[in-house]
Amino acid sequence: MSEFREDVSIVLGGAAGQGVQTVEAILTYALKKSGYHVYANKEYMSRVRGGINTTEIRVSSRRVRAFVKRIDILVPFKKGTLSWVKDRLGENTVVLGEKENVEEDFLDKVNLVEVPLTKMAMEVGSQLYLNTTAAGLIVGLFHGDFEAVKEYIRKRFGSKGENVVEKNIEAARNGYDLGVKLCEDGTIGIEVQKDEKVREEVLLTGTEAVGIGAFAGGMNFLSFYPMSPSTGVSTFAAQHAEDFEIVVEQVGDEISAINMALGAWYAGARAMVSTSGGGFALMSEALSLAGMAENPVVVHLAQRPGPATGLPTRTMQGDLNLVLYAGHGDFPRIILAPGSLEEAFYLTSEAFNLADKYQVPVIILTDQYFVDTYYNLPAPDVEKVKFERHIVEAEPGYRRYELTEDGISPRAVPGYGEEVVVANGNEHDEWGDITEDAELTIKMQEKRAIKKLETIKKNAHLPKLIGKENAKYLAIAWGSTLHVVEEALEKLGREDVALLHFSWVYPLNPEVKEFFEGKVLIDVESNITGQFAELLKKELGIEVHHKILKYDGRPFSVEEVLEGLKGVVE
Amino acid sequence: MNVQLPTGRELFEPKRPGSAEIAWCPGCGNFGIRNILISTLAELGLKPSEVAIVSGIGQAAKMPHYINANGYHTLHGRSIPIATGVKASNPELTVIAEGGDGDMYAEGGNHLLHAIRRNPDITVLIHDNQVYGLTKGQASPTTMKGMKTPTQPWGVFEEPFNPVALGVALDASFVARTFMGYFKESVEIIKKAIRHKGLAIVDILHPCVSFNKVNTYAWYKEHTYWMDDHDPHDREAAFRRALESDPLPLGIFYIHEKPSFEEQVPAYKRDKTPLWKREPKPELVKKFFEEKKL
């Protein structure tokens, strides 16, 4: 008998097109509805059919939000899955599935619990029912709420007709009964407590958190060119465009996308572009225009490994330097990198106020791991989102680039007020007309690159300290690695190690320096050079003492961070 | 043609200190285009605050500084996507994208192609002097074969770009060509272009007195003619006319009335309010979360 308690990591693996994502969707939905905490994340190959894609689903009695390497139950839909995940298999891993899908080398090494999924699906009518059979089986292992499975199937397959719905429910039911039986006959034992609160929570992905955050912040214009892994946000916006009454347009290239968004902001809309590193590279020219013209813009950049096309479907925090330095000349920008889905919601909505207020590009940095992560969370409080409009009326004498103490000029939009608004990507006077005057150039350079930047710095959010203030060791993380470092620290269980997480990445508030004083600093980030550590050095003169870096295109696992931390603190 | 010179031109004469000195060469065709544009806007009875001129880079692109209207002087070749964003965010504005032949046909060529597909209700004015002026005389996409320039000392051997034929071939909504030496006719054409719903492309021939010694005022007068007997709704005829090269036909080649981009985006189906006046919809965000609980 194989027994699992409190926290079970289930991995499903199969070819692209075999429906692993369908199983992921049914399971997260039904298990969350059954009162379990769930977390899911997928890894996939850059191809439409074939290859091996996997999904990890954690089912737990407490909140879990991070990727673990460990596999408790593996469901292979295709031969080759075990080889693909072989370094994640342990002594206790149970392989649940058909012998045909297990490579011969592994047959005498793993605990195989044979379940005839294909045969069961065929009995219902077709191999197409494999997914729902498997989903039912796993929900059965947890004695989950079968009504939730039915509900999901109705939602998902409803448009395909009653027969399809009924057949899928039948397949899921057969799987479910088998799952229950496996527990009852003692083959597999699972003990995970339900938490009633979970039922009232929402289940979101990183993509949805960014997308709905943008809507909450008043985004009413999105222009994009598709690029993995950022496209989900554009798809999300397009699917809600009619309800929210916004402009969503797929354009000819990334250059058009950001320029259109600049035009939209110039005319007073709240516009966003969603892209990845390669697309953002094309946007640098327009970013520079945004800097010079003090034209607000919000960019969502979902990172994937580069350079160039890199690993299109994988993850890395490798574009920090790109967004820090993109564009020629000196101009400020704001870089945000949410660590949790809550942060993704609040920060994305806030990005629009920040862009509006400071008239700079605001970049939201996520990554493939982040946008593809699912978990349950209490619904964010929509009331907490403040809508701040910073537009003024153009009255007679209005000057778009009026020199002010804090470097922020009043921004009017065409058509609001009698006066005209002249914006300019050339060096300009206060009215927006071209100038080559040396003294005025100095004033304008100082206004943008110093005064405005100082104003932003003073108001920049501080990082979040998790753990004791007087801890000797301080792990430093930014963006999507929040939860994995957090859980690794919990597992480490030492009070002398704390975590400082940055979701406001640039510019840094000078007060940030205080967090580092007298600590042994351990930088954890998912790139090869430690880009954030370099930023700390450059901006604040902080030198980290240790670096835990990962750059194979896969997300950090709790185990890897834990090992890395142990290597430093023990 | 017999057109009354409009009143109200003074509204569009800029009064800002930086607009006083115009950076164009004495005798430049751009002065004529500026006059034409100011007269056109005045005749249309528009107010400066209702007009937005988005330009790229080049001598032509300096127009926003020499006219009293909302203006955005942007990057080389990028005026069309920016103008599209402006119009889609506030359809109440009259939006003009302005640039030279290098700006619109070389650096911004891709944007022009896709704007024709998208059909935003903007007017694209191309100051076509068949040469790069601001960078001192290199060949542009419309430079005629054989012309010698500092960077093509052997003479240009590339086929010149034919913007009119391109517009008709891609089924653009409005395609016209004029020569700025014909003031009243040009005002009439640009007025129709601005009033036209959908993308209007007007190729405006004009001399570059400093760097184009071939295509002079006299040359344009001699090598152009007005199409008096042309039906712009006849696409095949428009295409035949577009292929004529000497003399070059002037006038409106092609009109295809069709829905504009802004008419089709979901933003304005129920509500015509410009985007800058709109607020977020927290109730819909709450509803989204309610649905995510299920």
PDB file of C-alpha atoms in Angstrom, chain B residues 13-193:
ATOM      1  CA  GLU B  13      -1.933  79.788 -37.163  1.00  0.00           C
ATOM      2  CA  PRO B  14       0.268  78.816 -34.218  1.00  0.00           C
ATOM      3  CA  LYS B  15       1.103  81.378 -31.560  1.00  0.00           C
ATOM      4  CA  ARG B  16       3.526  79.307 -29.505  1.00  0.00           C
ATOM      5  CA  PRO B  17       7.043  80.785 -29.227  1.00  0.00           C
ATOM      6  CA  GLY B  18       8.672  77.688 -30.775  1.00  0.00           C
ATOM      7  CA  SER B  19       6.511  77.889 -33.882  1.00  0.00           C
ATOM      8  CA  ALA B  20       7.765  81.246 -35.016  1.00  0.00           C
ATOM      9  CA  GLU B  21      10.752  80.069 -36.979  1.00  0.00           C
ATOM     10  CA  ILE B  22       9.926  77.567 -39.685  1.00  0.00           C
ATOM     11  CA  ALA B  23      12.798  75.195 -40.423  1.00  0.00           C
ATOM     12  CA  TRP B  24      11.921  74.462 -44.049  1.00  0.00           C
ATOM     13  CA  CYS B  25      14.152  75.752 -46.866  1.00  0.00           C
ATOM     14  CA  PRO B  26      12.979  78.902 -48.675  1.00  0.00           C
ATOM     15  CA  GLY B  27      10.797  77.809 -51.570  1.00  0.00           C
ATOM     16  CA  CYS B  28      10.066  74.365 -50.091  1.00  0.00           C
ATOM     17  CA  GLY B  29       6.850  72.706 -51.189  1.00  0.00           C
ATOM     18  CA  ASN B  30       6.004  72.080 -47.543  1.00  0.00           C
ATOM     19  CA  PHE B  31       5.003  75.728 -47.149  1.00  0.00           C
ATOM     20  CA  GLY B  32       2.352  75.208 -49.784  1.00  0.00           C
ATOM     21  CA  ILE B  33       1.106  72.059 -48.104  1.00  0.00           C
ATOM     22  CA  ARG B  34       0.876  73.896 -44.782  1.00  0.00           C
ATOM     23  CA  ASN B  35      -1.244  76.564 -46.435  1.00  0.00           C
ATOM     24  CA  ILE B  36      -3.428  73.948 -48.051  1.00  0.00           C
ATOM     25  CA  LEU B  37      -3.889  72.111 -44.755  1.00  0.00           C
ATOM     26  CA  ILE B  38      -4.748  75.246 -42.788  1.00  0.00           C
ATOM     27  CA  SER B  39      -7.303  76.278 -45.402  1.00  0.00           C
ATOM     28  CA  THR B  40      -8.772  72.793 -45.448  1.00  0.00           C
ATOM     29  CA  LEU B  41      -9.210  72.665 -41.669  1.00  0.00           C
ATOM     30  CA  ALA B  42     -10.694  76.152 -41.631  1.00  0.00           C
ATOM     31  CA  GLU B  43     -13.098  75.317 -44.439  1.00  0.00           C
ATOM     32  CA  LEU B  44     -14.239  72.239 -42.623  1.00  0.00           C
ATOM     33  CA  GLY B  45     -15.167  74.532 -39.731  1.00  0.00           C
ATOM     34  CA  LEU B  46     -13.084  72.585 -37.237  1.00  0.00           C
ATOM     35  CA  LYS B  47     -11.590  73.921 -34.021  1.00  0.00           C
ATOM     36  CA  PRO B  48      -7.874  73.326 -33.294  1.00  0.00           C
ATOM     37  CA  SER B  49      -8.772  71.283 -30.206  1.00  0.00           C
ATOM     38  CA  GLU B  50     -10.812  68.913 -32.387  1.00  0.00           C
ATOM     39  CA  VAL B  51      -7.906  68.080 -34.690  1.00  0.00           C
ATOM     40  CA  ALA B  52      -4.898  65.873 -33.954  1.00  0.00           C
ATOM     41  CA  ILE B  53      -1.970  65.767 -36.347  1.00  0.00           C
ATOM     42  CA  VAL B  54       0.382  62.845 -35.757  1.00  0.00           C
ATOM     43  CA  SER B  55       3.622  62.986 -37.696  1.00  0.00           C
ATOM     44  CA  GLY B  56       6.668  60.783 -38.118  1.00  0.00           C
ATOM     45  CA  ILE B  57      10.158  62.100 -38.793  1.00  0.00           C
ATOM     46  CA  GLY B  58      11.445  64.244 -41.633  1.00  0.00           C
ATOM     47  CA  GLN B  59      10.815  67.731 -42.917  1.00  0.00           C
ATOM     48  CA  ALA B  60       7.155  66.988 -43.611  1.00  0.00           C
ATOM     49  CA  ALA B  61       6.796  65.643 -40.086  1.00  0.00           C
ATOM     50  CA  LYS B  62       7.532  69.047 -38.588  1.00  0.00           C
ATOM     51  CA  MET B  63       4.000  70.122 -39.532  1.00  0.00           C
ATOM     52  CA  PRO B  64       2.515  69.813 -35.995  1.00  0.00           C
ATOM     53  CA  HIS B  65       4.813  72.634 -34.898  1.00  0.00           C
ATOM     54  CA  TYR B  66       3.659  74.994 -37.622  1.00  0.00           C
ATOM     55  CA  ILE B  67      -0.073  74.562 -37.190  1.00  0.00           C
ATOM     56  CA  ASN B  68      -2.226  75.307 -34.181  1.00  0.00           C
ATOM     57  CA  ALA B  69      -3.820  71.927 -33.557  1.00  0.00           C
ATOM     58  CA  ASN B  70      -3.212  69.010 -31.250  1.00  0.00           C
ATOM     59  CA  GLY B  71      -0.021  67.373 -32.428  1.00  0.00           C
ATOM     60  CA  TYR B  72       2.261  64.497 -31.751  1.00  0.00           C
ATOM     61  CA  HIS B  73       5.644  64.490 -33.470  1.00  0.00           C
ATOM     62  CA  THR B  74       6.641  60.850 -33.101  1.00  0.00           C
ATOM     63  CA  LEU B  75       9.212  58.490 -34.653  1.00  0.00           C
ATOM     64  CA  HIS B  76      10.302  57.744 -38.181  1.00  0.00           C
ATOM     65  CA  GLY B  77       7.582  55.744 -39.895  1.00  0.00           C
ATOM     66  CA  ARG B  78       5.364  55.292 -36.839  1.00  0.00           C
ATOM     67  CA  SER B  79       2.721  57.958 -37.297  1.00  0.00           C
ATOM     68  CA  ILE B  80       0.066  55.597 -38.673  1.00  0.00           C
ATOM     69  CA  PRO B  81      -0.166  53.163 -35.726  1.00  0.00           C
ATOM     70  CA  ILE B  82      -0.038  56.098 -33.313  1.00  0.00           C
ATOM     71  CA  ALA B  83      -2.748  57.971 -35.212  1.00  0.00           C
ATOM     72  CA  THR B  84      -4.812  54.763 -35.258  1.00  0.00           C
ATOM     73  CA  GLY B  85      -4.527  54.570 -31.460  1.00  0.00           C
ATOM     74  CA  VAL B  86      -5.553  58.215 -31.112  1.00  0.00           C
ATOM     75  CA  LYS B  87      -8.622  57.833 -33.308  1.00  0.00           C
ATOM     76  CA  ALA B  88      -9.691  54.566 -31.688  1.00  0.00           C
ATOM     77  CA  SER B  89      -9.450  56.200 -28.272  1.00  0.00           C
ATOM     78  CA  ASN B  90     -11.340  59.302 -29.234  1.00  0.00           C
ATOM     79  CA  PRO B  91     -13.379  58.987 -32.448  1.00  0.00           C
ATOM     80  CA  GLU B  92     -14.590  62.573 -31.948  1.00  0.00           C
ATOM     81  CA  LEU B  93     -11.180  63.861 -33.074  1.00  0.00           C
ATOM     82  CA  THR B  94     -10.248  64.523 -36.689  1.00  0.00           C
ATOM     83  CA  VAL B  95      -6.999  62.600 -36.955  1.00  0.00           C
ATOM     84  CA  ILE B  96      -4.368  63.189 -39.609  1.00  0.00           C
ATOM     85  CA  ALA B  97      -1.172  61.171 -40.012  1.00  0.00           C
ATOM     86  CA  GLU B  98       1.474  63.117 -41.819  1.00  0.00           C
ATOM     87  CA  GLY B  99       4.920  62.322 -43.172  1.00  0.00           C
ATOM     88  CA  GLY B 100       7.145  62.205 -46.193  1.00  0.00           C
ATOM     89  CA  ASP B 101       7.599  59.493 -48.813  1.00  0.00           C
ATOM     90  CA  GLY B 102      10.483  57.939 -46.867  1.00  0.00           C
ATOM     91  CA  ASP B 103       8.515  58.064 -43.649  1.00  0.00           C
ATOM     92  CA  MET B 104       5.328  56.499 -44.999  1.00  0.00           C
ATOM     93  CA  TYR B 105       6.587  54.218 -47.772  1.00  0.00           C
ATOM     94  CA  ALA B 106       9.997  53.040 -46.491  1.00  0.00           C
ATOM     95  CA  GLU B 107      10.282  53.049 -42.712  1.00  0.00           C
ATOM     96  CA  GLY B 108       6.520  52.897 -42.236  1.00  0.00           C
ATOM     97  CA  GLY B 109       5.584  50.748 -45.233  1.00  0.00           C
ATOM     98  CA  ASN B 110       4.352  47.840 -43.159  1.00  0.00           C
ATOM     99  CA  HIS B 111       2.140  50.127 -41.098  1.00  0.00           C
ATOM    100  CA  LEU B 112       0.549  51.540 -44.240  1.00  0.00           C
ATOM    101  CA  LEU B 113      -0.261  48.050 -45.541  1.00  0.00           C
ATOM    102  CA  HIS B 114      -1.932  47.011 -42.324  1.00  0.00           C
ATOM    103  CA  ALA B 115      -3.729  50.321 -41.909  1.00  0.00           C
ATOM    104  CA  ILE B 116      -5.375  49.686 -45.274  1.00  0.00           C
ATOM    105  CA  ARG B 117      -6.601  46.334 -43.929  1.00  0.00           C
ATOM    106  CA  ARG B 118      -7.707  47.839 -40.617  1.00  0.00           C
ATOM    107  CA  ASN B 119      -9.362  50.941 -42.144  1.00  0.00           C
ATOM    108  CA  PRO B 120      -9.167  53.393 -39.249  1.00  0.00           C
ATOM    109  CA  ASP B 121     -10.972  56.665 -39.933  1.00  0.00           C
ATOM    110  CA  ILE B 122      -7.809  58.705 -40.319  1.00  0.00           C
ATOM    111  CA  THR B 123      -6.369  60.749 -43.170  1.00  0.00           C
ATOM    112  CA  VAL B 124      -2.844  59.924 -44.260  1.00  0.00           C
ATOM    113  CA  LEU B 125      -1.079  62.820 -45.979  1.00  0.00           C
ATOM    114  CA  ILE B 126       2.180  61.935 -47.676  1.00  0.00           C
ATOM    115  CA  HIS B 127       4.410  64.794 -48.694  1.00  0.00           C
ATOM    116  CA  ASP B 128       5.934  63.096 -51.724  1.00  0.00           C
ATOM    117  CA  ASN B 129       8.980  64.955 -53.028  1.00  0.00           C
ATOM    118  CA  GLN B 130      10.638  61.797 -54.346  1.00  0.00           C
ATOM    119  CA  VAL B 131      13.782  62.302 -52.308  1.00  0.00           C
ATOM    120  CA  TYR B 132      15.092  62.300 -48.718  1.00  0.00           C
ATOM    121  CA  GLY B 133      15.342  65.955 -47.822  1.00  0.00           C
ATOM    122  CA  LEU B 134      16.220  66.097 -44.129  1.00  0.00           C
ATOM    123  CA  THR B 135      19.133  63.675 -44.561  1.00  0.00           C
ATOM    124  CA  LYS B 136      20.342  65.583 -47.631  1.00  0.00           C
ATOM    125  CA  GLY B 137      19.275  63.978 -50.820  1.00  0.00           C
ATOM    126  CA  GLN B 138      19.378  60.189 -50.732  1.00  0.00           C
ATOM    127  CA  ALA B 139      16.908  58.279 -52.895  1.00  0.00           C
ATOM    128  CA  SER B 140      13.480  57.611 -51.428  1.00  0.00           C
ATOM    129  CA  PRO B 141      11.089  54.790 -52.392  1.00  0.00           C
ATOM    130  CA  THR B 142       9.486  57.096 -54.985  1.00  0.00           C
ATOM    131  CA  THR B 143      12.681  58.437 -56.576  1.00  0.00           C
ATOM    132  CA  MET B 144      12.556  57.914 -60.318  1.00  0.00           C
ATOM    133  CA  LYS B 145      14.862  55.443 -62.020  1.00  0.00           C
ATOM    134  CA  GLY B 146      18.136  56.903 -63.200  1.00  0.00           C
ATOM    135  CA  MET B 147      18.298  59.814 -60.777  1.00  0.00           C
ATOM    136  CA  LYS B 148      21.817  60.230 -59.388  1.00  0.00           C
ATOM    137  CA  THR B 149      22.167  61.003 -55.694  1.00  0.00           C
ATOM    138  CA  PRO B 150      25.114  61.166 -53.270  1.00  0.00           C
ATOM    139  CA  THR B 151      24.366  57.610 -52.152  1.00  0.00           C
ATOM    140  CA  GLN B 152      23.251  56.292 -55.556  1.00  0.00           C
ATOM    141  CA  PRO B 153      25.995  57.915 -57.690  1.00  0.00           C
ATOM    142  CA  TRP B 154      25.419  55.314 -60.415  1.00  0.00           C
ATOM    143  CA  GLY B 155      21.773  56.324 -60.623  1.00  0.00           C
ATOM    144  CA  VAL B 156      18.788  54.700 -58.929  1.00  0.00           C
ATOM    145  CA  PHE B 157      17.957  51.338 -60.506  1.00  0.00           C
ATOM    146  CA  GLU B 158      15.157  50.236 -58.191  1.00  0.00           C
ATOM    147  CA  GLU B 159      11.568  50.392 -59.401  1.00  0.00           C
ATOM    148  CA  PRO B 160       9.838  53.393 -57.818  1.00  0.00           C
ATOM    149  CA  PHE B 161       7.077  52.645 -55.362  1.00  0.00           C
ATOM    150  CA  ASN B 162       3.582  53.361 -56.687  1.00  0.00           C
ATOM    151  CA  PRO B 163       1.477  54.302 -53.667  1.00  0.00           C
ATOM    152  CA  VAL B 164      -1.694  54.863 -55.671  1.00  0.00           C
ATOM    153  CA  ALA B 165      -1.566  51.447 -57.343  1.00  0.00           C
ATOM    154  CA  LEU B 166      -0.804  49.881 -53.970  1.00  0.00           C
ATOM    155  CA  GLY B 167      -3.808  51.553 -52.384  1.00  0.00           C
ATOM    156  CA  VAL B 168      -6.162  50.420 -55.135  1.00  0.00           C
ATOM    157  CA  ALA B 169      -4.665  46.910 -55.204  1.00  0.00           C
ATOM    158  CA  LEU B 170      -5.236  46.496 -51.464  1.00  0.00           C
ATOM    159  CA  ASP B 171      -8.749  47.931 -51.727  1.00  0.00           C
ATOM    160  CA  ALA B 172      -8.019  50.974 -49.612  1.00  0.00           C
ATOM    161  CA  SER B 173     -11.034  53.033 -48.709  1.00  0.00           C
ATOM    162  CA  PHE B 174      -9.901  56.312 -50.342  1.00  0.00           C
ATOM    163  CA  VAL B 175      -6.902  56.949 -52.598  1.00  0.00           C
ATOM    164  CA  ALA B 176      -5.951  60.271 -54.152  1.00  0.00           C
ATOM    165  CA  ARG B 177      -2.988  62.108 -55.601  1.00  0.00           C
ATOM    166  CA  THR B 178      -2.479  65.821 -55.927  1.00  0.00           C
ATOM    167  CA  PHE B 179       0.281  68.302 -56.611  1.00  0.00           C
ATOM    168  CA  MET B 180       0.616  71.102 -54.048  1.00  0.00           C
ATOM    169  CA  GLY B 181       1.131  73.611 -56.852  1.00  0.00           C
ATOM    170  CA  TYR B 182      -2.648  73.376 -57.397  1.00  0.00           C
ATOM    171  CA  PHE B 183      -3.890  75.063 -54.234  1.00  0.00           C
ATOM    172  CA  LYS B 184      -7.669  75.037 -54.554  1.00  0.00           C
ATOM    173  CA  GLU B 185      -7.857  71.569 -56.025  1.00  0.00           C
ATOM    174  CA  SER B 186      -5.643  70.223 -53.268  1.00  0.00           C
ATOM    175  CA  VAL B 187      -7.834  71.799 -50.579  1.00  0.00           C
ATOM    176  CA  GLU B 188     -10.854  70.173 -52.206  1.00  0.00           C
ATOM    177  CA  ILE B 189      -9.224  66.728 -52.305  1.00  0.00           C
ATOM    178  CA  ILE B 190      -7.961  66.825 -48.717  1.00  0.00           C
ATOM    179  CA  LYS B 191     -11.324  68.078 -47.523  1.00  0.00           C
ATOM    180  CA  LYS B 192     -12.954  65.058 -49.142  1.00  0.00           C
ATOM    181  CA  ALA B 193     -10.269  62.812 -47.684  1.00  0.00           C
TER     182      ALA B 193
END
